[in-house]
mmCIF file of C-alpha atoms in Angstrom:
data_model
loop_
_atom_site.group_PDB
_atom_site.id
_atom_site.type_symbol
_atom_site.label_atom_id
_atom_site.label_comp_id
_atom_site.label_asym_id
_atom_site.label_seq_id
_atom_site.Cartn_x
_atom_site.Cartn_y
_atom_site.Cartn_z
ATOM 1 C CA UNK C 91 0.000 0.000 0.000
ATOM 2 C CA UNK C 92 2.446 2.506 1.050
ATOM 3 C CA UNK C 93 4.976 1.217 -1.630
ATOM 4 C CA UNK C 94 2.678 1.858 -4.271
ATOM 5 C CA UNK C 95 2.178 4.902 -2.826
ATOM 6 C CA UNK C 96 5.628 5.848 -3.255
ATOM 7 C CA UNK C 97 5.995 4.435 -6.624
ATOM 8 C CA UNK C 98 3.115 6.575 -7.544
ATOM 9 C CA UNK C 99 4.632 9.710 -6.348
ATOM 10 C CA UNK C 100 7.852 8.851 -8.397
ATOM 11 C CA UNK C 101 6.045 7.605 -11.502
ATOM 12 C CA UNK C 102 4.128 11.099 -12.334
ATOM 13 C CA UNK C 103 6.862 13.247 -12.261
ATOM 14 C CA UNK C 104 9.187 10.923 -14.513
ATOM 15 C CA UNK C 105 6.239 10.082 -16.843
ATOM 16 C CA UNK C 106 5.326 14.178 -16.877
ATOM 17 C CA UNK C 107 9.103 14.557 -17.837
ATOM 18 C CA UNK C 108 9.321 12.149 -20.588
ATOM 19 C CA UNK C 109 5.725 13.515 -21.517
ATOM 20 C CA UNK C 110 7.390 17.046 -21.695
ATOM 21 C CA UNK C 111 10.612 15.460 -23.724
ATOM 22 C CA UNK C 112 8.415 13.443 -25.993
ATOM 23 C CA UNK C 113 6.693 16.696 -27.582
ATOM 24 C CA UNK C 114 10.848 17.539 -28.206
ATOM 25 C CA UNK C 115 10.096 20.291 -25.876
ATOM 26 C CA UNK C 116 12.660 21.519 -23.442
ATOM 27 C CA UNK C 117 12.162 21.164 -19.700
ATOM 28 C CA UNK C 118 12.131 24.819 -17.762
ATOM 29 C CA UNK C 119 13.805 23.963 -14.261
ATOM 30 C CA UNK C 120 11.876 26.969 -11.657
ATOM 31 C CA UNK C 121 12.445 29.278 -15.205
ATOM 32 C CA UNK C 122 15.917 29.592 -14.267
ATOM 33 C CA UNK C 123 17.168 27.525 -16.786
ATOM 34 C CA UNK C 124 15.817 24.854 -19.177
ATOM 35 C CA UNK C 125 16.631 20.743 -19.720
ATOM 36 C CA UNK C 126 16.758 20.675 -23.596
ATOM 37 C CA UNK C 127 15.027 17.849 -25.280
ATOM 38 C CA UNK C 128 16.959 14.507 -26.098
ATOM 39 C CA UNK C 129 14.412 13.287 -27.919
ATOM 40 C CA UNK C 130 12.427 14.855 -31.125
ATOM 41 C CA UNK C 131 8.727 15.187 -31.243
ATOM 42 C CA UNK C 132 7.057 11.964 -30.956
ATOM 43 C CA UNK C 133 3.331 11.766 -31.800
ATOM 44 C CA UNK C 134 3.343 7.888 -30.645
ATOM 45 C CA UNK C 135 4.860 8.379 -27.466
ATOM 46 C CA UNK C 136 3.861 11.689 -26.496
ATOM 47 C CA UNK C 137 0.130 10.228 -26.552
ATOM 48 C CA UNK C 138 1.371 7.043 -24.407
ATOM 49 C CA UNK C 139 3.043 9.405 -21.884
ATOM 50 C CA UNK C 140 0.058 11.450 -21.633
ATOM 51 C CA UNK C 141 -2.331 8.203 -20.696
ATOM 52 C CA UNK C 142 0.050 6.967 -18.369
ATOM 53 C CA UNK C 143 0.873 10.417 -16.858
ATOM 54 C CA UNK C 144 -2.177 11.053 -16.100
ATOM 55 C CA UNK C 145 -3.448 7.742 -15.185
ATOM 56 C CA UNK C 146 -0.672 7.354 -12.551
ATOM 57 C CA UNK C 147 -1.623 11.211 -11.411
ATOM 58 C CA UNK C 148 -5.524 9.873 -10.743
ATOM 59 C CA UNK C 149 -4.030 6.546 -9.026
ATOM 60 C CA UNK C 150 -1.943 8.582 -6.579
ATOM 61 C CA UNK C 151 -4.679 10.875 -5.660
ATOM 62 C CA UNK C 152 -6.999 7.793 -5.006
ATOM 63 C CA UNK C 153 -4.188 6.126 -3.298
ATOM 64 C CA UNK C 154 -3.594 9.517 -1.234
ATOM 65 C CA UNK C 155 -7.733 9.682 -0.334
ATOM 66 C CA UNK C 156 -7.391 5.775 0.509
ATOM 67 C CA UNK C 157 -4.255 6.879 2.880
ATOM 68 C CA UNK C 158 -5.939 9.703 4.565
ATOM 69 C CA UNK C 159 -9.291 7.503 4.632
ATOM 70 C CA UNK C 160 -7.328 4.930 6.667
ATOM 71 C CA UNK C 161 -5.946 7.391 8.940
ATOM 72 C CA UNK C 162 -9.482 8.629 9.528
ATOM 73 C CA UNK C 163 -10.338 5.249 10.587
ATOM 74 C CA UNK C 164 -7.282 4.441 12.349
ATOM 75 C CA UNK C 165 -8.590 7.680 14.410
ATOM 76 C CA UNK C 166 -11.623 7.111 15.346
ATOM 77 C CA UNK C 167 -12.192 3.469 14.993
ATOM 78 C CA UNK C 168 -9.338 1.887 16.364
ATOM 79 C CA UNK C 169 -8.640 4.975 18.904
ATOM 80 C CA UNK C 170 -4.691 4.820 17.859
ATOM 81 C CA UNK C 171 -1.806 7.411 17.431
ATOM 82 C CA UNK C 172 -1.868 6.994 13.830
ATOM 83 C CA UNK C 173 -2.860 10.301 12.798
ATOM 84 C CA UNK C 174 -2.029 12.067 16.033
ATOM 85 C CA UNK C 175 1.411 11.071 15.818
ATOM 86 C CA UNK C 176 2.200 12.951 12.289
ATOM 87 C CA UNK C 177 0.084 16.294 13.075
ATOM 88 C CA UNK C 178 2.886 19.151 13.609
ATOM 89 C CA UNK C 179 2.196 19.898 17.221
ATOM 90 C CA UNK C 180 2.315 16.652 18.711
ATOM 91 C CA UNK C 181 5.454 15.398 20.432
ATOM 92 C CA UNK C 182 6.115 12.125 22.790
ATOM 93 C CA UNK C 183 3.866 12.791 25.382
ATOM 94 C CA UNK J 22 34.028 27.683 24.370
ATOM 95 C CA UNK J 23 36.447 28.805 21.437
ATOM 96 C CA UNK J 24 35.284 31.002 18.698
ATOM 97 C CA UNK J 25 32.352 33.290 18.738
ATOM 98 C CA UNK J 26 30.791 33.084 15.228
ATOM 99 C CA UNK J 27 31.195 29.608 15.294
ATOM 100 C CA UNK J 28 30.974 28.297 18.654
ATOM 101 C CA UNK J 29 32.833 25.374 20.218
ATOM 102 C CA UNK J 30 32.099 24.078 23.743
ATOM 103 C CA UNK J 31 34.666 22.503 24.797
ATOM 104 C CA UNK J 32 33.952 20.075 27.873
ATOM 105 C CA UNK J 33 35.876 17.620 30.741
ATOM 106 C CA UNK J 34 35.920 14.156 30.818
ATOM 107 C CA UNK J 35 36.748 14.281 34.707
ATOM 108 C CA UNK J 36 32.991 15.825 35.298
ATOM 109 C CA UNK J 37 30.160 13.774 35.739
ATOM 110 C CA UNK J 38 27.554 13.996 33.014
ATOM 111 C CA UNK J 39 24.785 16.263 34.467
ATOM 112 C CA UNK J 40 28.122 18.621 35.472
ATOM 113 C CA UNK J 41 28.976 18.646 31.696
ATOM 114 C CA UNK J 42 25.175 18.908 30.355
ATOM 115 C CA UNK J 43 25.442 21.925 33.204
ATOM 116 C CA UNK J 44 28.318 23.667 31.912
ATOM 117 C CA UNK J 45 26.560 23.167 27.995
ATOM 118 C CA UNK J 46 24.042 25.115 29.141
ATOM 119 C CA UNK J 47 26.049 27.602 30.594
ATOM 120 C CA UNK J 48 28.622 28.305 27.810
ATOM 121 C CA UNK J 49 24.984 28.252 25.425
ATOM 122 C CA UNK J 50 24.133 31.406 28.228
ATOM 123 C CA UNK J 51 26.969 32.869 28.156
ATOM 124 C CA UNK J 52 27.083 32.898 24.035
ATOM 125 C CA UNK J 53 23.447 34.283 24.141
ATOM 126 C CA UNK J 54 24.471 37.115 26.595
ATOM 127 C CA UNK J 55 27.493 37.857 24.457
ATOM 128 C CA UNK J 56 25.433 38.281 21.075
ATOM 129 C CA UNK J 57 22.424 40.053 22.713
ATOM 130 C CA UNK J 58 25.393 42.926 24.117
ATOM 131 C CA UNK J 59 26.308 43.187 21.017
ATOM 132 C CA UNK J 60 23.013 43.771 19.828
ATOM 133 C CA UNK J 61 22.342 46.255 22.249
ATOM 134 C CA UNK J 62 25.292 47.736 23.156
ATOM 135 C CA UNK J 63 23.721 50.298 26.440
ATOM 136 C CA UNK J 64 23.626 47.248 28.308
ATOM 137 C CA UNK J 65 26.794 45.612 27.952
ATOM 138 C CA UNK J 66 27.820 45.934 32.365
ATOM 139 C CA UNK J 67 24.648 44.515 32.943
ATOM 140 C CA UNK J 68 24.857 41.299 31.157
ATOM 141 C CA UNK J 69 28.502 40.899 31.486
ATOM 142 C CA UNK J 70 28.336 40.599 35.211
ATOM 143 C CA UNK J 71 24.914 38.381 35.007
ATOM 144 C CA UNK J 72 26.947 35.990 33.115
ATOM 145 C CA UNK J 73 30.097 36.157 35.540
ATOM 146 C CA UNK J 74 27.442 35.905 38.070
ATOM 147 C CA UNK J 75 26.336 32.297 37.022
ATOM 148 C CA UNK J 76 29.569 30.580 35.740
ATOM 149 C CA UNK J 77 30.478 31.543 39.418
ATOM 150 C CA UNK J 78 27.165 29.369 40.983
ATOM 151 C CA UNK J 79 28.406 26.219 38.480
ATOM 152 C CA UNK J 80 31.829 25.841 39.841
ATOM 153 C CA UNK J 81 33.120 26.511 36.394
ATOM 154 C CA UNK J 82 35.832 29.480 36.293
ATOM 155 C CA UNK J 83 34.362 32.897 35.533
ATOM 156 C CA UNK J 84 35.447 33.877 31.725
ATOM 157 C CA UNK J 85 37.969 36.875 31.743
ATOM 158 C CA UNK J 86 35.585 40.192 31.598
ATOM 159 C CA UNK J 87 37.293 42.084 28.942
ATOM 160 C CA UNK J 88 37.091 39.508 26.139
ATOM 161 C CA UNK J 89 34.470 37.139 26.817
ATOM 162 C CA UNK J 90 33.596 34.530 23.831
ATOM 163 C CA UNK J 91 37.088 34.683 23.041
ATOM 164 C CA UNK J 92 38.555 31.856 24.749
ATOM 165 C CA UNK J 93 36.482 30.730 27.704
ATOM 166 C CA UNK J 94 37.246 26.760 28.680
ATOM 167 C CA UNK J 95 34.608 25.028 30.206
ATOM 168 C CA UNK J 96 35.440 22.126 31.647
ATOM 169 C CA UNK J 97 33.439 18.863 29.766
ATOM 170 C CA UNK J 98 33.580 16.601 26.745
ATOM 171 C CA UNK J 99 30.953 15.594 24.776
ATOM 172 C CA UNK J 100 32.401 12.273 23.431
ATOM 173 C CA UNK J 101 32.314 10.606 27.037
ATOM 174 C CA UNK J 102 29.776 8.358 27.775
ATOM 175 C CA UNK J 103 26.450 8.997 28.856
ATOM 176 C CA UNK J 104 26.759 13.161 27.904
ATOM 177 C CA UNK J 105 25.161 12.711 24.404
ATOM 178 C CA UNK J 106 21.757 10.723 25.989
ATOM 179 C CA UNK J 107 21.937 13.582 28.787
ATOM 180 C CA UNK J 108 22.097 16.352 26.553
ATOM 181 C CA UNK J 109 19.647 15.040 23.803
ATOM 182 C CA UNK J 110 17.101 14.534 26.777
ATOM 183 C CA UNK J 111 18.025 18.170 28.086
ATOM 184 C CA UNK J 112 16.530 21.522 27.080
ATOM 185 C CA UNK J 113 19.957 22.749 25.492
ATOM 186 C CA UNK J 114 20.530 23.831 21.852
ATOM 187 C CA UNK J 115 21.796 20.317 20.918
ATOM 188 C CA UNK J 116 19.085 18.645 22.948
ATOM 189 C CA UNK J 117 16.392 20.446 20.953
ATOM 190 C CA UNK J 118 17.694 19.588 17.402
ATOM 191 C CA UNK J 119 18.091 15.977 18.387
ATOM 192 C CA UNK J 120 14.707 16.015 19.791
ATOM 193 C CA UNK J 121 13.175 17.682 16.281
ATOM 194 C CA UNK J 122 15.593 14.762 14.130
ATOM 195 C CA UNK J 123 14.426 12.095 16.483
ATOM 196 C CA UNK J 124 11.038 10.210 16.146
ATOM 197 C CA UNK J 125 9.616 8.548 19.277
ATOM 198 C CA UNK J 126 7.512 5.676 19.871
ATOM 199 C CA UNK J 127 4.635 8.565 19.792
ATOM 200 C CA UNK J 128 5.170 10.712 17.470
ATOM 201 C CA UNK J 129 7.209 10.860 14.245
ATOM 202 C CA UNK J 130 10.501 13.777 14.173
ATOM 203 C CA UNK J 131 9.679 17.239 12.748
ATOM 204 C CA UNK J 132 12.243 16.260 9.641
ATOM 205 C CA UNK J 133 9.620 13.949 8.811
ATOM 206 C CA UNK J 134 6.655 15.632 9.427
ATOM 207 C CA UNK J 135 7.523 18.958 7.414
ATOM 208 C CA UNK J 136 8.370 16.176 4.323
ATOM 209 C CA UNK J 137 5.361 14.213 4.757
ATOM 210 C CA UNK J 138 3.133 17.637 4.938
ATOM 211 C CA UNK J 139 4.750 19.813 2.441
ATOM 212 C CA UNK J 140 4.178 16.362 -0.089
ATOM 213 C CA UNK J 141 0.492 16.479 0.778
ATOM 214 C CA UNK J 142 0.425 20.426 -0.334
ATOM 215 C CA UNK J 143 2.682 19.785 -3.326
ATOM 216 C CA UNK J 144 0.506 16.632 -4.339
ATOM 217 C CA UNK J 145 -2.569 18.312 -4.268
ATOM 218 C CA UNK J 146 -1.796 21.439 -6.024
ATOM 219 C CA UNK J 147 0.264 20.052 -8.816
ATOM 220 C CA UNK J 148 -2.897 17.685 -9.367
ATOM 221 C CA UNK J 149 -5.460 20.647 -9.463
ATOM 222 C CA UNK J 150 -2.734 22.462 -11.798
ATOM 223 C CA UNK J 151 -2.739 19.575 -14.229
ATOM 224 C CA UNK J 152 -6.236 19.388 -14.268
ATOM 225 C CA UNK J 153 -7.054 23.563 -15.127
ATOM 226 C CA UNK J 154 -4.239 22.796 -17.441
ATOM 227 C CA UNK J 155 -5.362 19.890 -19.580
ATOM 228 C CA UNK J 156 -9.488 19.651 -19.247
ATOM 229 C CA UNK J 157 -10.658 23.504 -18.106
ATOM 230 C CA UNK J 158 -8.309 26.661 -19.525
ATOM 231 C CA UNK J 159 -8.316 27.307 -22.801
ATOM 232 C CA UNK J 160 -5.157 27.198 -25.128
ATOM 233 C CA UNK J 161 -3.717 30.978 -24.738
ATOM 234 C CA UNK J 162 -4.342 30.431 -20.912
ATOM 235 C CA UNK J 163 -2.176 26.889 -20.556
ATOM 236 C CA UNK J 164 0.968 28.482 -20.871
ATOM 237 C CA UNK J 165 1.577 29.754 -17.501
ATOM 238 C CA UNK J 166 -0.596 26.690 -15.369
ATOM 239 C CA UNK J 167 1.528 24.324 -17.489
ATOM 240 C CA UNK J 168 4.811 26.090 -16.457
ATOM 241 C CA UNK J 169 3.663 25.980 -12.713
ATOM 242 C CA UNK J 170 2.630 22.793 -12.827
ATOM 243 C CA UNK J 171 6.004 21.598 -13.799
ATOM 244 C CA UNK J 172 7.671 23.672 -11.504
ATOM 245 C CA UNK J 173 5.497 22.176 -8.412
ATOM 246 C CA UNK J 174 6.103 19.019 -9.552
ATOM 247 C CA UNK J 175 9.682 19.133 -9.805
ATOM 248 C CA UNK J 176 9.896 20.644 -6.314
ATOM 249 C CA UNK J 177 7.744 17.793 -5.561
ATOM 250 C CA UNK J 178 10.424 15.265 -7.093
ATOM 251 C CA UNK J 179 13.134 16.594 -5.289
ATOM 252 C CA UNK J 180 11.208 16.390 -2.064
ATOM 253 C CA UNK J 181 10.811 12.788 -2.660
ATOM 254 C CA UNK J 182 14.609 12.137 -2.737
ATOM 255 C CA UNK J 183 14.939 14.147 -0.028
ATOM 256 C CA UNK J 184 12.206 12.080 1.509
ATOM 257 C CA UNK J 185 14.169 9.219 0.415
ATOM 258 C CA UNK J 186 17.145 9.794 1.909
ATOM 259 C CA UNK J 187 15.956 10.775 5.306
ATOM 260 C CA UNK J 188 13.870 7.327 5.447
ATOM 261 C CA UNK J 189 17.143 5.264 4.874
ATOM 262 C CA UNK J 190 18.752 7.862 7.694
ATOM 263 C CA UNK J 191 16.212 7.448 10.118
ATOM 264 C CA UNK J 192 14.079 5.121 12.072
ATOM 265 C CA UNK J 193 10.584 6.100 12.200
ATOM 266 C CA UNK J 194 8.220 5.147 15.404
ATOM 267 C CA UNK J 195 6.852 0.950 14.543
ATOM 268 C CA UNK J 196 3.333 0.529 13.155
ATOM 269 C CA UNK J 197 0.308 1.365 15.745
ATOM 270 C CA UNK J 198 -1.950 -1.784 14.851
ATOM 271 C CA UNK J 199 -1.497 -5.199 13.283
ATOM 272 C CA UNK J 200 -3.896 -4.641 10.112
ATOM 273 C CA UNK J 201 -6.879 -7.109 10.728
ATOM 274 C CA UNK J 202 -5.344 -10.396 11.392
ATOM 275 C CA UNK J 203 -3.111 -9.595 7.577
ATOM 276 C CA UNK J 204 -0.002 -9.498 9.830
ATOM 277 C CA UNK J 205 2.277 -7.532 9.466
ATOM 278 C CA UNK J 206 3.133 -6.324 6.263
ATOM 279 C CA UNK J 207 0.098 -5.292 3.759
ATOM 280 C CA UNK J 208 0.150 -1.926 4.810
ATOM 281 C CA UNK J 209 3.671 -1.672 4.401
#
């Protein structure tokens, strides 16, 4: 669960980068300077990587709404630390 | 202590621990009273002999008044055994980064929880970005969502290696619950 979670996270941004490459356009890093293209426009791929980028963008927001629906449950179901435990002012007491 | 922009506390082995933590605290005092004359420079007397006034009450020798910060030796040493747990449990400077680094069985560290948090907001707005971008703007209006968009989730990449590399650094607290009778694991 939390591994596809993770591989989520790390799929979108590499399949929105090869998305970005396979239109042969350059990458802008913040606009301070810009990743050119290695690869020339690509109507094939470019359509793949769009599917896939933003099929694994949908899958990691339902994975993220499945993640904060467990902690919801670990919360007031079980009665655990779960959630309490990663909110900013809570400490070891 | 040696050095004043960059600090080091030098400590005795020969002390006892809660000594050492004591004398920590002290030289942290001392450096605060130095920085805050300097700051305000009308009450320099005052604080000088405040800090005099306490290195006196923890049997440490009082620093020499006219150049304080520059070389005041306080007897401890951090690399014994037993100072580090004191002064990560105490309310020093060091104890209070090690207690934000540190996860405990109730609660995760504050490293983690700023990652963990600023992931959610990145997530979520780099999501809502793509979406304006590719099914609601029109064309003349993509330009600048798109370039956002990227930008977010490149910020959001690099917080994931971060992320990365503080979970191989770090221990975080063990699971709450066994999941349903799954064992351990499925969650994972």
């Amino acid at each position: 669960m939390h591994y596809m979670l993770y591989a989520m996270l790390l799929m979108v941004p590499v399949t929105g980068i090869l998305l970005q490459f396979s239109f042969g356009m350059g990458l802008p890093l913040y606009g301070v300077t810009e990743i050119p293209s290695p690869l020339a426009f690509n109507a094939t791929l470019a359509i793949i990587m769009m599917e896939v980028h933003e099929l694994s963008a949908h899958s990691l927001m339902i994975l993220a709404a499945a993640h904060a629906l467990a902690v919801l449950v670990h919360h007031s179901v079980f009665r655990d630390r779960t959630l309490m435990r990663m909110l900013p002012r809570s400490n070891g007491s | 202590m040696v050095g004043l922009a960059a600090s080091v506390i030098l400590t005795s082995r020969a002390d006892p621990a809660a000594v050492r933590v004591a004398s920590i605290a002290l030289a942290v005092l001392i450096l605060r009273t130095v920085f805050s004359r300097r700051a305000r420079q009308e009450t320099q007397a005052e604080s000088m002999s405040h800090a005099a006034a306490q290195s006196e009450a923890a049997c440490c020798p009082p620093p020499p008044k006219q150049q304080i910060g520059a070389a005041i030796f306080v007897p401890c040493d951090v690399t014994a055994p037993g100072v580090l747990e004191a002064v990560a449990g105490s309310d020093s400077v060091v104890g209070r980064l090690h207690m934000h680094l540190k996860s405990t069985a109730q609660s995760y560290s504050s490293a983690t929880k700023i990652l963990h948090w600023l992931m959610a907001v990145l997530v979520v707005t780099c999501w809502m970005l793509g979406f304006l971008t590719d099914d609601v703007l029109k064309a003349s209006s993509r330009t600048v969502t798109l370039f956002v968009h990227i930008a977010v989730g490149l910020a959001l990449f690099d917080v994931l290696v971060l992320r990365a590399l503080w979970r191989a650094m770090s221990s975080p607290p063990p699971a709450e619950r066994r999941y349903l009778g799954y064992g351990p694991g499925w969650a994972d």
